[in-house]
mmCIF file of C-alpha atoms in Angstrom:
data_model
loop_
_atom_site.group_PDB
_atom_site.id
_atom_site.type_symbol
_atom_site.label_atom_id
_atom_site.label_comp_id
_atom_site.label_asym_id
_atom_site.label_seq_id
_atom_site.Cartn_x
_atom_site.Cartn_y
_atom_site.Cartn_z
ATOM 1 C CA UNK A 168 55.719 133.287 24.930
ATOM 2 C CA UNK A 169 57.501 130.570 23.163
ATOM 3 C CA UNK A 170 57.363 130.500 19.372
ATOM 4 C CA UNK A 171 59.203 128.877 16.433
ATOM 5 C CA UNK A 172 61.256 130.871 13.839
ATOM 6 C CA UNK A 173 62.285 130.296 10.271
ATOM 7 C CA UNK A 174 64.940 132.566 8.697
ATOM 8 C CA UNK A 175 65.445 132.948 4.985
ATOM 9 C CA UNK A 176 68.750 133.074 3.057
ATOM 10 C CA UNK A 177 70.064 136.412 1.747
ATOM 11 C CA UNK A 178 73.743 136.711 2.282
ATOM 12 C CA UNK A 179 74.928 139.968 3.865
ATOM 13 C CA UNK A 180 71.269 141.152 3.928
ATOM 14 C CA UNK A 181 71.010 139.088 7.079
ATOM 15 C CA UNK A 182 71.974 142.205 9.124
ATOM 16 C CA UNK A 183 68.301 143.110 8.739
ATOM 17 C CA UNK A 184 67.398 140.095 10.981
ATOM 18 C CA UNK A 185 69.109 141.707 13.904
ATOM 19 C CA UNK A 186 66.737 144.655 14.107
ATOM 20 C CA UNK A 187 63.704 142.466 13.608
ATOM 21 C CA UNK A 188 64.873 140.116 16.426
ATOM 22 C CA UNK A 189 65.275 143.018 18.808
ATOM 23 C CA UNK A 190 61.686 144.065 18.307
ATOM 24 C CA UNK A 191 60.443 140.522 18.680
ATOM 25 C CA UNK A 192 62.419 139.894 21.861
ATOM 26 C CA UNK A 193 61.317 143.155 23.319
ATOM 27 C CA UNK A 194 57.658 142.096 22.805
ATOM 28 C CA UNK A 195 58.265 139.150 25.015
ATOM 29 C CA UNK A 196 58.730 136.271 22.558
ATOM 30 C CA UNK A 197 61.353 133.609 22.751
ATOM 31 C CA UNK A 198 62.276 130.870 20.312
ATOM 32 C CA UNK A 199 61.767 127.190 21.126
ATOM 33 C CA UNK A 200 62.703 125.895 17.628
ATOM 34 C CA UNK A 201 64.517 127.584 14.837
ATOM 35 C CA UNK A 202 65.434 126.811 11.218
ATOM 36 C CA UNK A 203 67.408 128.662 8.594
ATOM 37 C CA UNK A 204 69.087 128.647 5.211
ATOM 38 C CA UNK A 205 72.364 130.315 4.418
ATOM 39 C CA UNK A 206 72.448 133.766 6.215
ATOM 40 C CA UNK A 207 69.382 132.529 8.126
ATOM 41 C CA UNK A 208 71.217 129.549 9.367
ATOM 42 C CA UNK A 209 73.684 131.741 11.137
ATOM 43 C CA UNK A 210 70.948 133.542 13.079
ATOM 44 C CA UNK A 211 69.083 130.337 13.745
ATOM 45 C CA UNK A 212 72.301 128.654 15.221
ATOM 46 C CA UNK A 213 73.016 131.590 17.430
ATOM 47 C CA UNK A 214 69.472 131.714 18.701
ATOM 48 C CA UNK A 215 69.542 127.980 19.351
ATOM 49 C CA UNK A 216 72.772 128.356 21.231
ATOM 50 C CA UNK A 217 71.206 130.879 23.630
ATOM 51 C CA UNK A 218 72.223 134.276 22.194
ATOM 52 C CA UNK A 219 70.001 137.180 22.772
ATOM 53 C CA UNK A 220 69.227 139.707 20.072
ATOM 54 C CA UNK A 221 71.440 142.215 21.910
ATOM 55 C CA UNK A 222 74.303 139.711 21.878
ATOM 56 C CA UNK A 223 73.854 138.838 18.232
ATOM 57 C CA UNK A 224 73.774 142.639 17.351
ATOM 58 C CA UNK A 225 77.049 143.170 19.239
ATOM 59 C CA UNK A 226 78.891 140.410 17.504
ATOM 60 C CA UNK A 227 77.610 141.298 14.034
ATOM 61 C CA UNK A 228 78.319 144.933 14.529
ATOM 62 C CA UNK A 229 81.904 144.140 15.437
ATOM 63 C CA UNK A 230 82.354 141.827 12.500
ATOM 64 C CA UNK A 231 82.855 143.146 9.007
ATOM 65 C CA UNK A 232 81.599 140.775 6.283
ATOM 66 C CA UNK A 233 84.685 140.895 4.158
ATOM 67 C CA UNK A 234 86.544 138.699 6.758
ATOM 68 C CA UNK A 235 84.788 135.840 5.282
ATOM 69 C CA UNK A 236 86.585 136.108 1.945
ATOM 70 C CA UNK A 237 89.502 133.977 3.020
ATOM 71 C CA UNK A 238 91.945 136.321 1.273
ATOM 72 C CA UNK A 239 94.658 134.579 -0.792
ATOM 73 C CA UNK A 240 97.617 136.502 -2.099
ATOM 74 C CA UNK A 241 97.649 134.779 -5.553
ATOM 75 C CA UNK A 242 94.178 136.197 -6.246
ATOM 76 C CA UNK A 243 96.041 139.222 -7.524
ATOM 77 C CA UNK A 244 96.666 137.115 -10.668
ATOM 78 C CA UNK A 245 93.352 136.473 -12.573
ATOM 79 C CA UNK A 246 94.623 133.287 -14.235
ATOM 80 C CA UNK A 247 95.310 131.544 -10.900
ATOM 81 C CA UNK A 248 91.950 132.936 -9.622
ATOM 82 C CA UNK A 249 89.871 131.310 -12.269
ATOM 83 C CA UNK A 250 91.990 128.178 -12.355
ATOM 84 C CA UNK A 251 91.207 127.808 -8.635
ATOM 85 C CA UNK A 252 87.436 128.290 -9.379
ATOM 86 C CA UNK A 253 87.579 125.642 -12.136
ATOM 87 C CA UNK A 254 89.202 122.936 -10.034
ATOM 88 C CA UNK A 255 87.988 123.821 -6.507
ATOM 89 C CA UNK A 256 84.598 124.960 -7.795
ATOM 90 C CA UNK A 257 84.703 127.987 -5.541
ATOM 91 C CA UNK A 258 86.924 131.001 -4.977
ATOM 92 C CA UNK A 259 87.012 130.788 -1.135
ATOM 93 C CA UNK A 260 87.185 127.999 1.372
ATOM 94 C CA UNK A 261 84.888 129.450 3.924
ATOM 95 C CA UNK A 262 87.219 128.533 6.802
ATOM 96 C CA UNK A 263 86.978 132.043 8.398
ATOM 97 C CA UNK A 264 83.207 131.913 8.397
ATOM 98 C CA UNK A 265 83.201 128.439 10.015
ATOM 99 C CA UNK A 266 85.732 129.378 12.675
ATOM 100 C CA UNK A 267 83.823 132.618 13.474
ATOM 101 C CA UNK A 268 80.718 130.559 14.008
ATOM 102 C CA UNK A 269 82.625 127.899 15.975
ATOM 103 C CA UNK A 270 84.069 130.369 18.360
ATOM 104 C CA UNK A 271 80.720 132.034 19.034
ATOM 105 C CA UNK A 272 78.956 128.786 19.623
ATOM 106 C CA UNK A 273 81.735 127.488 21.914
ATOM 107 C CA UNK A 274 81.307 130.555 24.098
ATOM 108 C CA UNK A 275 77.792 129.323 24.796
ATOM 109 C CA UNK A 276 78.967 125.655 25.316
ATOM 110 C CA UNK A 277 77.766 124.470 21.935
ATOM 111 C CA UNK A 278 79.959 122.487 19.567
ATOM 112 C CA UNK A 279 77.803 119.589 18.165
ATOM 113 C CA UNK A 280 74.064 119.142 17.767
ATOM 114 C CA UNK A 281 74.053 116.988 20.914
ATOM 115 C CA UNK A 282 74.660 120.280 22.887
ATOM 116 C CA UNK A 283 71.348 121.588 21.747
ATOM 117 C CA UNK A 284 67.917 120.422 22.808
ATOM 118 C CA UNK A 285 66.224 117.811 20.695
ATOM 119 C CA UNK A 286 64.623 119.143 17.506
ATOM 120 C CA UNK A 287 65.790 122.667 18.404
ATOM 121 C CA UNK A 288 67.672 123.566 15.260
ATOM 122 C CA UNK A 289 67.265 122.707 11.536
ATOM 123 C CA UNK A 290 69.798 123.962 9.003
ATOM 124 C CA UNK A 291 69.130 123.586 5.231
ATOM 125 C CA UNK A 292 71.734 122.640 2.657
ATOM 126 C CA UNK A 293 71.648 121.336 -0.853
ATOM 127 C CA UNK A 294 73.099 118.153 -2.194
ATOM 128 C CA UNK A 295 73.910 118.871 -5.859
ATOM 129 C CA UNK A 296 75.143 115.307 -6.553
ATOM 130 C CA UNK A 297 71.971 113.718 -5.409
ATOM 131 C CA UNK A 298 69.687 116.664 -6.389
ATOM 132 C CA UNK A 299 68.088 116.806 -2.987
ATOM 133 C CA UNK A 300 67.547 118.988 0.010
ATOM 134 C CA UNK A 301 69.479 118.223 3.140
ATOM 135 C CA UNK A 302 67.941 119.041 6.432
ATOM 136 C CA UNK A 303 70.724 119.012 9.124
ATOM 137 C CA UNK A 304 70.989 117.236 11.475
ATOM 138 C CA UNK A 305 68.036 114.877 10.423
ATOM 139 C CA UNK A 306 69.397 113.816 6.972
ATOM 140 C CA UNK A 307 73.029 113.224 8.060
ATOM 141 C CA UNK A 308 72.254 109.511 8.615
ATOM 142 C CA UNK A 309 72.127 109.197 4.812
ATOM 143 C CA UNK A 310 75.825 109.999 4.791
ATOM 144 C CA UNK A 311 76.690 107.543 7.631
ATOM 145 C CA UNK A 312 77.244 110.484 10.057
ATOM 146 C CA UNK A 313 75.914 110.514 13.620
ATOM 147 C CA UNK A 314 73.753 113.619 13.740
ATOM 148 C CA UNK A 315 74.453 114.249 17.418
ATOM 149 C CA UNK A 316 78.181 114.412 16.913
ATOM 150 C CA UNK A 317 78.103 116.703 13.867
ATOM 151 C CA UNK A 318 79.462 120.332 14.230
ATOM 152 C CA UNK A 319 76.835 122.996 14.258
ATOM 153 C CA UNK A 320 79.395 125.474 12.839
ATOM 154 C CA UNK A 321 80.201 122.973 10.079
ATOM 155 C CA UNK A 322 76.487 122.781 9.240
ATOM 156 C CA UNK A 323 76.202 126.581 9.045
ATOM 157 C CA UNK A 324 79.214 126.688 6.703
ATOM 158 C CA UNK A 325 77.593 124.047 4.473
ATOM 159 C CA UNK A 326 74.323 126.064 4.407
ATOM 160 C CA UNK A 327 76.183 129.223 3.440
ATOM 161 C CA UNK A 328 78.116 127.595 0.622
ATOM 162 C CA UNK A 329 77.104 129.987 -2.104
ATOM 163 C CA UNK A 330 77.909 128.173 -5.433
ATOM 164 C CA UNK A 331 81.130 129.269 -7.108
ATOM 165 C CA UNK A 332 81.870 131.678 -4.255
ATOM 166 C CA UNK A 333 82.596 129.085 -1.534
ATOM 167 C CA UNK A 334 84.044 125.631 -2.237
ATOM 168 C CA UNK A 335 81.431 122.826 -1.955
ATOM 169 C CA UNK A 336 81.676 120.560 1.143
ATOM 170 C CA UNK A 337 82.214 116.889 0.359
ATOM 171 C CA UNK A 338 80.275 114.235 1.991
ATOM 172 C CA UNK A 339 79.926 110.539 1.018
ATOM 173 C CA UNK A 340 76.621 108.682 1.072
ATOM 174 C CA UNK A 341 76.210 105.159 2.275
ATOM 175 C CA UNK A 342 77.105 103.791 -1.130
ATOM 176 C CA UNK A 343 80.399 105.536 -0.941
ATOM 177 C CA UNK A 344 79.437 108.073 -3.549
ATOM 178 C CA UNK A 345 80.894 111.511 -3.433
ATOM 179 C CA UNK A 346 78.228 114.297 -2.785
ATOM 180 C CA UNK A 347 78.873 117.985 -3.074
ATOM 181 C CA UNK A 348 77.022 120.066 -0.502
ATOM 182 C CA UNK A 349 76.310 123.764 -1.157
ATOM 183 C CA UNK A 350 74.098 126.634 -0.099
ATOM 184 C CA UNK A 351 70.686 125.532 1.099
ATOM 185 C CA UNK A 352 69.130 128.487 -0.821
ATOM 186 C CA UNK A 353 69.694 126.619 -4.167
ATOM 187 C CA UNK A 354 66.727 124.477 -3.326
ATOM 188 C CA UNK A 355 65.077 126.058 -0.391
ATOM 189 C CA UNK A 356 65.780 129.618 0.467
ATOM 190 C CA UNK A 357 62.960 129.957 3.027
ATOM 191 C CA UNK A 358 62.343 126.537 4.726
ATOM 192 C CA UNK A 359 58.873 127.031 6.137
ATOM 193 C CA UNK A 360 58.179 123.360 5.408
ATOM 194 C CA UNK A 361 60.361 122.250 8.271
ATOM 195 C CA UNK A 362 57.812 123.115 10.917
ATOM 196 C CA UNK A 363 54.715 122.324 8.777
ATOM 197 C CA UNK A 364 52.511 119.518 9.953
ATOM 198 C CA UNK A 365 50.110 117.145 8.260
ATOM 199 C CA UNK A 366 47.002 118.672 9.903
ATOM 200 C CA UNK A 367 48.124 122.182 8.738
ATOM 201 C CA UNK A 368 48.518 123.457 12.244
ATOM 202 C CA UNK A 369 51.975 124.339 13.668
ATOM 203 C CA UNK A 370 52.859 122.916 17.053
ATOM 204 C CA UNK A 371 53.032 126.491 18.375
ATOM 205 C CA UNK A 372 52.884 129.960 16.918
ATOM 206 C CA UNK A 373 55.748 130.688 14.508
ATOM 207 C CA UNK A 374 57.222 133.533 12.605
ATOM 208 C CA UNK A 375 58.928 133.573 9.326
ATOM 209 C CA UNK A 376 61.631 136.193 8.522
ATOM 210 C CA UNK A 377 61.889 136.709 4.762
ATOM 211 C CA UNK A 378 64.514 139.063 3.267
ATOM 212 C CA UNK A 379 62.423 140.400 0.498
ATOM 213 C CA UNK A 380 59.185 142.452 0.178
ATOM 214 C CA UNK A 381 55.924 140.638 -0.103
ATOM 215 C CA UNK A 382 55.214 142.226 -3.451
ATOM 216 C CA UNK A 383 58.375 140.791 -4.796
ATOM 217 C CA UNK A 384 57.086 137.267 -3.958
ATOM 218 C CA UNK A 385 53.813 137.534 -5.658
ATOM 219 C CA UNK A 386 54.188 139.938 -8.600
ATOM 220 C CA UNK A 387 54.643 138.643 -12.062
ATOM 221 C CA UNK A 388 57.959 139.640 -13.628
ATOM 222 C CA UNK A 389 58.284 140.910 -17.200
ATOM 223 C CA UNK A 390 60.491 138.717 -19.299
ATOM 224 C CA UNK A 391 61.811 140.630 -22.424
ATOM 225 C CA UNK A 392 64.604 138.603 -23.647
ATOM 226 C CA UNK A 393 66.689 135.407 -23.235
ATOM 227 C CA UNK A 394 68.708 136.918 -20.374
ATOM 228 C CA UNK A 395 65.590 137.674 -18.399
ATOM 229 C CA UNK A 396 64.297 134.234 -19.255
ATOM 230 C CA UNK A 397 67.421 132.610 -17.813
ATOM 231 C CA UNK A 398 67.281 134.723 -14.728
ATOM 232 C CA UNK A 399 63.645 133.853 -14.082
ATOM 233 C CA UNK A 400 64.122 130.231 -14.920
ATOM 234 C CA UNK A 401 66.917 130.031 -12.178
ATOM 235 C CA UNK A 402 64.786 131.881 -9.578
ATOM 236 C CA UNK A 403 61.718 129.825 -10.290
ATOM 237 C CA UNK A 404 63.585 126.513 -9.788
ATOM 238 C CA UNK A 405 65.101 128.072 -6.631
ATOM 239 C CA UNK A 406 61.765 129.303 -5.132
ATOM 240 C CA UNK A 407 59.187 126.788 -6.375
ATOM 241 C CA UNK A 408 59.652 124.474 -3.445
ATOM 242 C CA UNK A 409 58.934 127.284 -0.937
ATOM 243 C CA UNK A 410 56.103 129.006 -2.824
ATOM 244 C CA UNK A 411 53.173 127.041 -1.507
ATOM 245 C CA UNK A 412 54.267 127.557 2.117
ATOM 246 C CA UNK A 413 54.863 131.184 1.554
ATOM 247 C CA UNK A 414 51.433 131.606 0.087
ATOM 248 C CA UNK A 415 49.875 129.648 2.911
ATOM 249 C CA UNK A 416 51.427 131.741 5.715
ATOM 250 C CA UNK A 417 52.112 135.096 4.130
ATOM 251 C CA UNK A 418 49.091 136.887 5.357
ATOM 252 C CA UNK A 419 49.653 136.091 8.995
ATOM 253 C CA UNK A 420 52.983 134.637 9.978
ATOM 254 C CA UNK A 421 55.762 136.145 7.762
ATOM 255 C CA UNK A 422 57.664 139.357 8.313
ATOM 256 C CA UNK A 423 58.740 140.540 4.917
ATOM 257 C CA UNK A 424 61.869 142.614 4.985
ATOM 258 C CA UNK A 425 62.488 144.475 1.667
ATOM 259 C CA UNK A 426 66.251 144.722 1.274
ATOM 260 C CA UNK A 427 66.531 144.435 -2.519
ATOM 261 C CA UNK A 428 68.929 147.393 -2.799
ATOM 262 C CA UNK A 429 71.681 145.356 -1.268
ATOM 263 C CA UNK A 430 73.379 142.495 -3.213
ATOM 264 C CA UNK A 431 73.544 139.142 -1.555
ATOM 265 C CA UNK A 432 77.301 138.881 -1.852
ATOM 266 C CA UNK A 433 78.249 142.532 -1.244
ATOM 267 C CA UNK A 434 80.892 141.806 1.404
ATOM 268 C CA UNK A 435 82.127 145.411 1.247
ATOM 269 C CA UNK A 436 79.147 146.922 3.126
ATOM 270 C CA UNK A 437 79.866 150.019 5.097
ATOM 271 C CA UNK A 438 78.865 150.479 8.726
ATOM 272 C CA UNK A 439 76.114 152.850 7.536
ATOM 273 C CA UNK A 440 74.760 150.174 5.094
ATOM 274 C CA UNK A 441 74.707 147.639 7.900
ATOM 275 C CA UNK A 442 72.984 150.046 10.323
ATOM 276 C CA UNK A 443 70.381 150.819 7.593
ATOM 277 C CA UNK A 444 69.668 147.048 7.174
ATOM 278 C CA UNK A 445 69.159 146.716 10.949
ATOM 279 C CA UNK A 446 66.807 149.711 10.918
ATOM 280 C CA UNK A 447 64.743 148.235 8.064
ATOM 281 C CA UNK A 448 64.438 144.966 9.917
ATOM 282 C CA UNK A 449 63.382 146.846 13.151
ATOM 283 C CA UNK A 450 60.721 148.918 11.383
ATOM 284 C CA UNK A 451 59.262 145.955 9.593
ATOM 285 C CA UNK A 452 58.937 143.898 12.696
ATOM 286 C CA UNK A 453 57.273 146.782 14.528
ATOM 287 C CA UNK A 454 54.804 147.249 11.742
ATOM 288 C CA UNK A 455 54.151 143.474 11.671
ATOM 289 C CA UNK A 456 53.522 143.044 15.343
ATOM 290 C CA UNK A 457 50.755 145.792 15.307
ATOM 291 C CA UNK A 458 48.550 143.350 13.352
ATOM 292 C CA UNK A 459 49.841 139.917 14.287
ATOM 293 C CA UNK A 460 47.227 137.738 15.749
ATOM 294 C CA UNK A 461 48.895 134.607 17.057
#
């Protein structure tokens, strides 16, 4: 059965998607359209290119997250590290991540969006200069770019551009103004809106894969001091856009995967940590399918 899929951001927590996908695929479901933010964009792009859950598991199991840190020798000196952060606005370029994606996609004959089916893949990024969401490839026309010719790997790199961690990607809008593109999770960490329709009925059954527990999404958080206030202020701005869609579909179409014990940018995960994330995703998907009425 063909379904659509939406994958949330979550950094290295994305290993949990692998286990969930194995269960969904074994149950006979295949993805017609996919969308994702940050880590979710990696999974979405690989699925759109034709990778199976088994293949994705193989490549992620044989990839250690710390390869994406673009190691630089002068980072041994704190002064140069922070000077780079100040001027480049990010500690790492993200070149290794982009090349890793490019090589995997190339193995399936995919380089640009023209190599995919129409409306097959949507990747979310954030334009900090314009203060707006960027849905790739659709919104690339606002930057004078032909969507069909744009690199899928580049789009994934843009969506994974965690602020201050990776350097922003620069695009220029039609007025010639410089625009800095960063992680899609800044404005939409779980882009359920992409496949929503005006009559409130999706084109086909769809599943959302959210890297957090359902209780985390709907429980009021205690704010005791200014630090808590700042933290919640940032999270509220980050999640407000997605909240109404999560509330709308949470009861029936979202697999919540609680992985809060792992930090988004913990690139030093051990193999045991990664295996545990995969197992959590697998168990959550199995539990979900027992009650899913599509």
